[in-house]
Coordinates of C-alpha atoms and ligand atoms in Angstrom, one line a residue:
M1 CA -26.4 5.4 -3.9
A2 CA -24.5 7.2 -6.6
A3 CA -21.8 5.1 -8.4
P4 CA -18.5 6.4 -9.7
G5 CA -18.3 7.2 -13.4
S6 CA -21.2 7.3 -15.7
G7 CA -22.9 5.3 -18.5
Q8 CA -21.7 1.7 -18.7
A9 CA -18.7 2.2 -16.5
G10 CA -21.0 3.6 -13.8
M11 CA -23.4 0.6 -14.2
M12 CA -20.6 -1.9 -14.0
A13 CA -19.2 -0.2 -10.9
E14 CA -22.6 -0.1 -9.2
M15 CA -22.8 -3.9 -9.5
M16 CA -19.8 -4.2 -7.1
L17 CA -21.7 -2.2 -4.4
D18 CA -24.1 -3.6 -1.9
H19 CA -25.8 -2.6 1.4
T20 CA -22.4 -2.7 3.2
H21 CA -21.4 0.4 1.3
D22 CA -24.5 2.4 2.3
P23 CA -23.2 5.7 3.6
A24 CA -26.2 6.0 6.0
A25 CA -25.5 2.7 7.8
H26 CA -25.4 3.0 11.5
C27 CA -23.0 1.0 13.8
W28 CA -23.7 0.6 17.5
V29 CA -20.0 0.8 18.6
P30 CA -19.5 4.2 20.2
G31 CA -17.6 6.6 17.9
A32 CA -17.6 4.3 14.8
D33 CA -20.1 6.4 12.8
A34 CA -17.9 9.5 13.1
H35 CA -14.5 7.8 12.7
P36 CA -12.5 9.2 9.7
D37 CA -11.0 5.8 8.8
F38 CA -12.8 2.9 10.2
P39 CA -16.6 3.2 10.1
V40 CA -18.7 0.1 9.5
Q41 CA -18.4 0.5 5.7
N42 CA -14.7 -0.3 6.0
L43 CA -14.2 -3.4 8.2
P44 CA -10.4 -3.9 7.7
L45 CA -8.8 -7.0 9.1
G46 CA -5.6 -7.2 11.0
V47 CA -3.7 -9.1 13.8
Y48 CA -3.5 -7.8 17.3
S49 CA -2.4 -8.9 20.8
I50 CA -3.0 -7.5 24.3
G51 CA -0.6 -7.5 27.2
G52 CA 1.8 -10.0 25.7
G53 CA -0.9 -12.4 24.8
S54 CA -0.9 -14.4 21.6
P55 CA -1.7 -12.7 18.3
R56 CA -5.4 -12.9 17.2
I57 CA -7.3 -11.7 14.2
G58 CA -9.3 -8.6 14.7
V59 CA -11.4 -6.0 12.8
A60 CA -10.9 -2.2 13.2
I61 CA -14.2 -0.5 14.0
G62 CA -13.8 3.2 15.1
D63 CA -11.1 3.3 17.8
M64 CA -11.8 -0.3 18.8
V65 CA -10.7 -3.7 17.7
L66 CA -13.4 -6.4 17.4
D67 CA -12.0 -9.9 18.1
A68 CA -12.9 -12.0 15.1
Q69 CA -13.4 -15.3 16.9
G70 CA -16.8 -16.6 17.7
L71 CA -18.8 -14.4 15.3
P72 CA -22.3 -15.9 14.5
D73 CA -23.4 -17.2 11.1
L74 CA -20.1 -18.2 9.6
P75 CA -19.2 -21.5 8.0
G76 CA -16.6 -23.8 9.6
D77 CA -13.7 -23.0 7.2
V78 CA -14.1 -19.3 7.9
Q79 CA -14.3 -19.8 11.7
D80 CA -11.3 -22.0 11.5
A81 CA -9.3 -19.4 9.5
L82 CA -10.3 -16.7 12.0
R83 CA -8.7 -18.7 14.8
Q84 CA -5.2 -18.5 13.2
P85 CA -2.5 -16.0 14.3
T86 CA -2.2 -14.5 10.7
L87 CA -4.6 -13.8 7.9
N88 CA -2.9 -16.2 5.4
R89 CA -5.5 -19.0 5.8
L90 CA -8.5 -16.6 5.6
F91 CA -7.2 -15.0 2.4
A92 CA -6.5 -18.5 0.9
L93 CA -10.3 -19.1 1.0
P94 CA -12.5 -18.4 -2.1
P95 CA -13.5 -14.7 -2.5
A96 CA -17.1 -15.6 -1.8
E97 CA -16.1 -16.7 1.7
R98 CA -14.5 -13.3 2.4
T99 CA -17.6 -11.5 1.1
R100 CA -19.6 -13.7 3.5
L101 CA -17.4 -12.6 6.4
R102 CA -17.8 -8.9 5.4
H103 CA -21.6 -9.4 5.4
A104 CA -21.6 -11.2 8.7
L105 CA -19.4 -8.5 10.4
F106 CA -21.7 -5.8 8.9
A107 CA -24.8 -7.5 10.2
Y108 CA -23.3 -8.0 13.7
L109 CA -22.1 -4.4 14.0
T110 CA -25.3 -2.7 12.6
G111 CA -27.8 -5.0 14.2
E112 CA -29.0 -5.3 17.8
P113 CA -26.1 -4.0 20.0
A114 CA -24.2 -7.0 21.5
K115 CA -24.1 -7.1 25.3
H116 CA -20.7 -8.7 25.7
A117 CA -18.9 -7.9 22.4
P118 CA -15.2 -8.8 22.4
L119 CA -14.1 -5.2 21.8
H120 CA -10.8 -3.7 22.9
A121 CA -9.6 -0.1 22.6
V122 CA -7.0 0.0 19.9
A123 CA -4.8 2.0 22.2
D124 CA -4.5 -1.1 24.4
C125 CA -3.6 -3.4 21.5
T126 CA -0.3 -4.2 19.8
L127 CA -0.8 -4.5 16.1
H128 CA 1.2 -7.0 14.1
L129 CA 2.2 -7.8 10.6
P130 CA -1.1 -9.2 9.3
F131 CA 0.4 -12.0 7.2
T132 CA 3.4 -14.2 7.1
V133 CA 4.7 -12.6 4.0
G134 CA 5.5 -15.2 1.3
D135 CA 7.1 -13.1 -1.4
Y136 CA 7.4 -9.4 -1.9
T137 CA 7.5 -7.8 -5.4
D138 CA 7.8 -4.0 -6.0
F139 CA 6.5 -2.4 -9.2
Y140 CA 7.1 1.0 -10.8
V141 CA 3.6 2.1 -11.8
G142 CA 4.2 5.8 -11.0
I143 CA 4.9 7.3 -14.4
H144 CA 5.7 10.7 -13.0
H145 CA 8.0 9.1 -10.4
A146 CA 9.7 7.0 -13.1
T147 CA 10.2 10.1 -15.2
N148 CA 11.6 12.2 -12.3
I149 CA 13.8 9.5 -10.8
G150 CA 14.9 8.3 -14.3
A151 CA 16.1 11.9 -15.1
L152 CA 18.2 11.9 -11.9
F153 CA 19.7 8.5 -12.4
R154 CA 19.9 8.7 -16.3
P155 CA 19.7 12.3 -17.4
D156 CA 19.7 11.5 -21.2
N157 CA 17.3 8.4 -20.9
P158 CA 14.7 9.0 -18.1
L159 CA 11.6 7.0 -19.2
L160 CA 12.9 3.8 -20.8
P161 CA 11.2 2.7 -24.0
N162 CA 9.5 -0.4 -22.5
Y163 CA 7.6 1.7 -19.8
R164 CA 4.3 2.0 -21.6
H165 CA 4.3 -1.6 -22.9
V166 CA 5.1 -3.7 -19.8
P167 CA 4.6 -3.2 -16.1
I168 CA 8.2 -2.9 -14.7
G169 CA 8.9 -4.6 -11.4
Y170 CA 11.6 -6.4 -9.4
H171 CA 11.6 -9.1 -6.7
G172 CA 12.0 -7.5 -3.3
R173 CA 12.7 -9.2 0.0
A174 CA 9.9 -10.6 2.3
S175 CA 12.0 -11.1 5.4
S176 CA 12.5 -7.4 6.1
V177 CA 8.8 -6.4 5.8
R178 CA 7.7 -4.8 9.1
V179 CA 4.6 -3.4 10.6
S180 CA 4.2 0.4 10.8
G181 CA 5.9 1.8 13.9
T182 CA 9.0 -0.4 13.7
P183 CA 12.2 1.7 13.9
V184 CA 14.1 1.9 10.6
V185 CA 17.9 1.4 11.2
R186 CA 19.9 3.5 8.7
P187 CA 21.6 0.9 6.5
N188 CA 25.3 0.6 5.9
G189 CA 26.4 -0.1 2.4
Q190 CA 28.8 0.3 -0.5
T191 CA 28.7 3.7 -2.3
K192 CA 30.8 5.6 -4.7
A193 CA 30.6 9.3 -5.3
P194 CA 30.8 10.2 -9.0
D195 CA 34.1 11.9 -8.5
A196 CA 35.6 9.4 -6.1
A197 CA 38.3 7.0 -7.3
A198 CA 37.0 4.0 -5.4
P199 CA 33.9 3.0 -3.5
G200 CA 33.7 3.0 0.3
F201 CA 31.5 1.3 2.9
G202 CA 29.5 3.1 5.6
P203 CA 26.2 4.6 6.7
C204 CA 23.8 5.6 3.9
R205 CA 23.9 9.4 3.5
R206 CA 20.9 9.6 1.1
L207 CA 18.2 7.8 3.0
D208 CA 14.7 8.2 1.4
Y209 CA 11.1 7.1 1.7
E210 CA 8.8 5.9 -1.1
L211 CA 5.0 6.5 -0.8
E212 CA 3.4 3.3 -2.2
L213 CA 0.3 1.2 -1.8
G214 CA 0.7 -2.5 -0.9
V215 CA -1.5 -5.2 -2.3
W216 CA -2.0 -8.3 -0.2
I217 CA -2.6 -11.3 -2.5
A218 CA -5.5 -13.6 -1.9
G219 CA -5.9 -17.2 -3.2
D220 CA -3.4 -19.3 -5.2
N221 CA -2.7 -20.1 -8.8
E222 CA -0.8 -23.3 -9.6
L223 CA 2.7 -23.0 -11.0
G224 CA 2.3 -22.6 -14.8
Q225 CA -1.3 -21.3 -14.5
P226 CA -1.7 -17.6 -15.4
V227 CA -4.4 -15.3 -13.9
P228 CA -6.6 -13.8 -16.7
I229 CA -7.2 -10.1 -16.2
A230 CA -11.0 -10.7 -15.7
Q231 CA -10.1 -12.8 -12.6
A232 CA -7.3 -10.5 -11.2
W233 CA -9.5 -8.7 -8.7
D234 CA -10.4 -12.0 -7.1
R235 CA -6.7 -12.2 -6.2
I236 CA -6.5 -8.8 -4.6
G237 CA -7.3 -9.5 -1.0
G238 CA -6.8 -6.0 0.3
L239 CA -4.6 -2.9 0.4
C240 CA -2.2 -1.3 2.9
V241 CA 0.0 1.7 3.0
L242 CA 3.6 0.8 2.1
N243 CA 6.9 2.7 2.6
D244 CA 9.7 1.2 0.5
W245 CA 12.6 2.9 2.4
S246 CA 15.4 3.5 -0.1
A247 CA 19.2 4.2 0.2
R248 CA 19.7 6.4 -2.9
D249 CA 23.5 6.4 -2.7
I250 CA 23.7 2.6 -2.4
Q251 CA 21.1 2.3 -5.2
A252 CA 22.9 4.6 -7.7
W253 CA 26.1 2.5 -7.4
E254 CA 24.6 -1.0 -7.2
Y255 CA 21.6 -1.0 -9.5
Q256 CA 23.1 -1.7 -12.9
P257 CA 22.5 -4.1 -14.5
L258 CA 20.2 -6.2 -12.2
G259 CA 18.1 -3.4 -10.4
P260 CA 17.7 -2.6 -6.7
F261 CA 19.3 -4.9 -4.2
L262 CA 20.6 -3.9 -0.8
A263 CA 19.4 -0.3 -1.3
K264 CA 15.8 -1.4 -0.8
N265 CA 15.7 -4.6 1.3
F266 CA 16.8 -3.3 4.7
C267 CA 13.2 -2.5 5.7
T268 CA 9.8 -2.2 4.1
S269 CA 7.1 -0.8 6.3
V270 CA 3.4 -1.6 5.9
S271 CA 0.3 -0.3 7.7
P272 CA -1.4 -2.9 10.0
W273 CA -4.9 -3.0 8.6
V274 CA -5.9 -4.9 5.4
V275 CA -8.6 -2.8 3.7
T276 CA -10.4 -5.3 1.5
A277 CA -11.1 -5.0 -2.2
E278 CA -14.8 -5.0 -1.4
A279 CA -14.5 -2.0 0.9
L280 CA -12.6 -0.2 -1.8
A281 CA -15.1 -0.9 -4.6
P282 CA -16.8 2.6 -4.4
F283 CA -13.4 4.2 -5.1
R284 CA -12.7 2.4 -8.4
T285 CA -12.5 4.7 -11.4
A286 CA -11.3 4.8 -15.0
P287 CA -7.5 4.9 -15.4
R288 CA -6.5 8.5 -16.2
L289 CA -3.0 8.3 -17.4
R290 CA -3.1 6.0 -20.5
S291 CA -3.8 8.3 -23.5
A292 CA -5.1 7.4 -26.9
T293 CA -1.7 8.0 -28.4
D294 CA 0.0 5.5 -26.1
P295 CA 0.9 2.0 -27.4
K296 CA -2.1 -0.4 -27.6
L297 CA -2.1 -2.8 -24.7
L298 CA -1.3 -6.4 -25.5
P299 CA -4.6 -8.4 -25.1
Y300 CA -3.6 -10.2 -21.9
L301 CA -3.3 -6.8 -20.1
A302 CA -6.6 -5.3 -21.2
N303 CA -10.3 -5.8 -20.8
E304 CA -13.4 -3.6 -20.7
A305 CA -13.8 -3.6 -17.0
D306 CA -10.2 -2.6 -16.3
A307 CA -10.5 0.2 -18.8
A308 CA -13.7 1.4 -17.3
F309 CA -12.9 1.2 -13.5
G310 CA -9.5 -0.5 -13.0
A311 CA -8.0 2.4 -11.2
L312 CA -8.4 3.5 -7.6
S313 CA -8.7 7.1 -6.5
L314 CA -7.2 7.3 -3.0
Q315 CA -5.9 10.5 -1.3
T316 CA -2.4 10.3 0.0
E317 CA -0.5 12.5 2.5
V318 CA 3.2 12.3 3.6
A319 CA 4.3 14.1 6.7
L320 CA 7.6 14.5 8.5
Q321 CA 8.5 15.3 12.1
S322 CA 12.2 15.7 13.0
A323 CA 13.6 15.0 16.5
A324 CA 14.1 18.8 16.9
M325 CA 10.5 19.5 15.9
R326 CA 9.3 16.8 18.3
A327 CA 11.4 18.4 21.1
A328 CA 10.0 21.9 20.3
N329 CA 6.4 20.5 20.2
L330 CA 6.1 21.3 16.5
P331 CA 3.5 19.1 14.7
P332 CA 4.6 17.0 11.7
V333 CA 4.8 19.0 8.4
V334 CA 3.1 17.8 5.3
L335 CA 5.6 17.2 2.5
S336 CA 3.1 16.2 -0.2
R337 CA -0.5 15.3 -1.0
G338 CA -1.8 13.4 -4.0
D339 CA -4.4 11.1 -5.6
S340 CA -3.3 7.6 -6.5
A341 CA -5.3 7.8 -9.7
D342 CA -3.1 10.7 -10.9
A343 CA 0.0 8.7 -10.2
M344 CA -0.6 5.2 -11.4
Y345 CA -0.1 4.3 -15.1
W346 CA -0.8 0.6 -14.6
T347 CA -3.8 -0.8 -12.7
L348 CA -3.6 -3.3 -9.8
A349 CA -5.3 -6.0 -12.0
Q350 CA -2.6 -5.5 -14.7
L351 CA 0.1 -6.0 -12.1
V352 CA -1.4 -9.3 -10.8
T353 CA -2.1 -10.6 -14.4
H354 CA 1.4 -9.6 -15.7
H355 CA 3.1 -11.1 -12.6
A356 CA 1.4 -14.5 -13.3
S357 CA 1.5 -14.3 -17.1
N358 CA 4.6 -16.5 -17.3
G359 CA 3.1 -19.0 -14.9
C360 CA 4.6 -17.6 -11.7
D361 CA 2.5 -18.7 -8.8
L362 CA 1.2 -16.0 -6.5
R363 CA 0.1 -17.1 -3.1
A364 CA -2.1 -15.8 -0.3
G365 CA 0.0 -13.5 1.8
D366 CA 2.3 -12.4 -1.0
L367 CA 2.8 -8.6 -1.0
L368 CA 3.0 -6.4 -4.1
G369 CA 4.2 -2.8 -3.9
T370 CA 2.8 -0.5 -6.5
G371 CA 6.0 1.6 -6.8
T372 CA 6.3 5.2 -5.8
L373 CA 3.2 7.3 -6.3
S374 CA 4.1 10.8 -7.5
G375 CA 1.5 13.1 -9.0
P376 CA 2.4 15.4 -11.9
A377 CA 3.3 18.4 -9.7
R378 CA 6.0 18.9 -7.0
E379 CA 3.3 19.2 -4.3
S380 CA 2.4 15.5 -4.9
F381 CA 5.8 13.9 -5.3
G382 CA 6.2 10.6 -3.4
S383 CA 9.9 10.7 -2.4
L384 CA 12.5 13.2 -1.0
M385 CA 14.8 12.4 -3.9
E386 CA 12.2 14.0 -6.1
L387 CA 11.2 16.8 -3.7
S388 CA 14.8 17.8 -3.2
E389 CA 15.7 17.3 -6.9
G390 CA 18.3 14.8 -6.1
G391 CA 19.6 16.7 -3.1
K392 CA 20.0 20.0 -4.9
R393 CA 17.0 21.8 -3.5
P394 CA 16.6 21.4 0.3
V395 CA 13.1 21.2 1.7
P396 CA 12.6 23.7 4.5
L397 CA 11.1 22.4 7.8
P398 CA 9.4 24.4 10.5
G399 CA 11.9 25.5 13.2
G400 CA 14.6 26.4 10.7
E401 CA 15.9 23.0 9.6
E402 CA 15.9 21.7 6.1
R403 CA 16.1 18.3 4.4
T404 CA 17.5 16.8 1.3
F405 CA 17.3 13.3 2.7
L406 CA 16.2 11.7 6.0
E407 CA 18.2 12.3 9.2
D408 CA 18.3 10.1 12.3
G409 CA 15.3 10.8 14.5
D410 CA 13.1 11.8 11.6
T411 CA 9.6 10.3 11.8
L412 CA 7.9 9.8 8.4
T413 CA 4.2 9.1 8.3
I414 CA 2.1 8.2 5.2
T415 CA -1.7 8.4 5.5
V416 CA -4.2 7.2 2.9
R417 CA -7.9 7.8 2.7
A418 CA -10.6 7.0 0.2
E419 CA -13.0 9.8 -0.3
R420 CA -15.6 10.7 -3.0
E421 CA -19.0 12.3 -3.2
G422 CA -21.8 9.9 -2.4
A423 CA -19.6 7.3 -0.6
R424 CA -18.7 7.1 3.1
T425 CA -15.0 8.1 3.5
I426 CA -12.8 5.2 4.7
G427 CA -9.1 5.1 5.5
L428 CA -6.2 2.7 5.0
G429 CA -4.7 4.1 8.1
T430 CA -1.1 5.2 8.5
C431 CA 2.4 3.8 7.9
T432 CA 5.0 5.4 10.1
G433 CA 8.7 4.8 10.9
T434 CA 11.4 6.7 12.8
I435 CA 15.0 6.6 11.6
A436 CA 17.5 5.1 14.0
P437 CA 21.3 5.6 13.7
A438 CA 23.4 3.1 11.7
R439 CA 24.9 0.2 13.6
Ligands
LIG1 O1 16.4 2.9 -11.9 C1 15.3 3.5 -11.7 O2 14.7 4.2 -12.5 C2 14.7 3.4 -10.3 C3 14.3 2.3 -9.7 C4 13.7 2.3 -8.4 O3 13.8 3.2 -7.6 C5 12.9 1.0 -8.0 C6 11.7 1.3 -7.2 O4 11.6 1.0 -6.0 C7 10.5 1.7 -8.0 C8 9.4 2.5 -7.4 O5 9.2 2.5 -6.2 O6 8.7 3.2 -8.1
CA2 CA1 9.8 1.2 -4.6
MG3 MG1 11.9 -2.4 0.2

């Protein structure tokens, strides 16, 4: 099959592909071959339960969930990890074991149709947070977002001078990470309007979303032991869709000098399925946003493979449906569409390597957010703060409403797909949440 890129980059990328990426592969589960997100080339892992039963590991295939226990041809440590109620133990195993699982799943689902396969309609399942989240770190890789939001927070100093030298990030909060679908309670907080004499406390009035990708970390590095960039992809277990809900009024008042705190830790939503690094291999591409005139990367952040295909090209879409739209049977309206490769200045490998470069230990089940993914044009901005130009330009909604920031009852849904010529399209799925009133 055709590989992305050309020349050496194309050859290197092709080495990451195998028969499990064959776009012509046929799966016997009804509907799987035609499914937009979860054909047999994807095989994302997650945690589900049925009718109040205990959580179990499953694999999304079409509109079904395949229970992961009791699959044939797997070594004991993988079988054992698949009997756990979260993916932490599975993703602590060496990367070759996860590849082995992918190959076993692919063989099972493309071979002789199984008579009594443990398949459940996803509609009958409750999907859970796939990991016990150890730590959550949020980066700032969207250079257009950083420029746009920087201009709103710091008109004379939008993109700070360190931006092209060092991946910027902050430590977020793991306890408030929730699976897609969990209601998002409007936070209360301390805010101060620029012209007010003193701050006040109350419900956030500038509630926003942030379109991001989440990286689930695999494996462990000992404290003190960095992760060389050549090994960074071994530590990328898989990806999800992430919404870093943000209280812009709280953020503007609290963020100096230590960065975001309560403006961003009241809830972070993630999509339920972990789309593995192997499944995403066909969508690797050369980074597009680092130009020849940019500062030369420090050696620990650069290698040939990352320059050739360190980026990921994924298609993103953000849609909103208000309570009034829902009542009037109006479908969600698309607020923006974009491509992650047009938004990300830093690669995922650079984030992993930079995070561990001081000896910080990353552990299986840690979550990294990329930062808000905004493309160069308004049609591809990844937050309402940018779309409404800081609240100055309301976004019209069908039915006559408009939005500068999110209102109670709004449902915000982010969808991500991986699509390119010559490869089978796969999806990361959706990350959704509805705003509930402040308490
Ligand atoms: O002060 C700023 O420029 C803004 C910081 C953030 O909003 C932090 C954040 O969540 C980064 C991101 O999602 O890109
Ligand atoms: Ca963020
Ligand atoms: Mg957050």
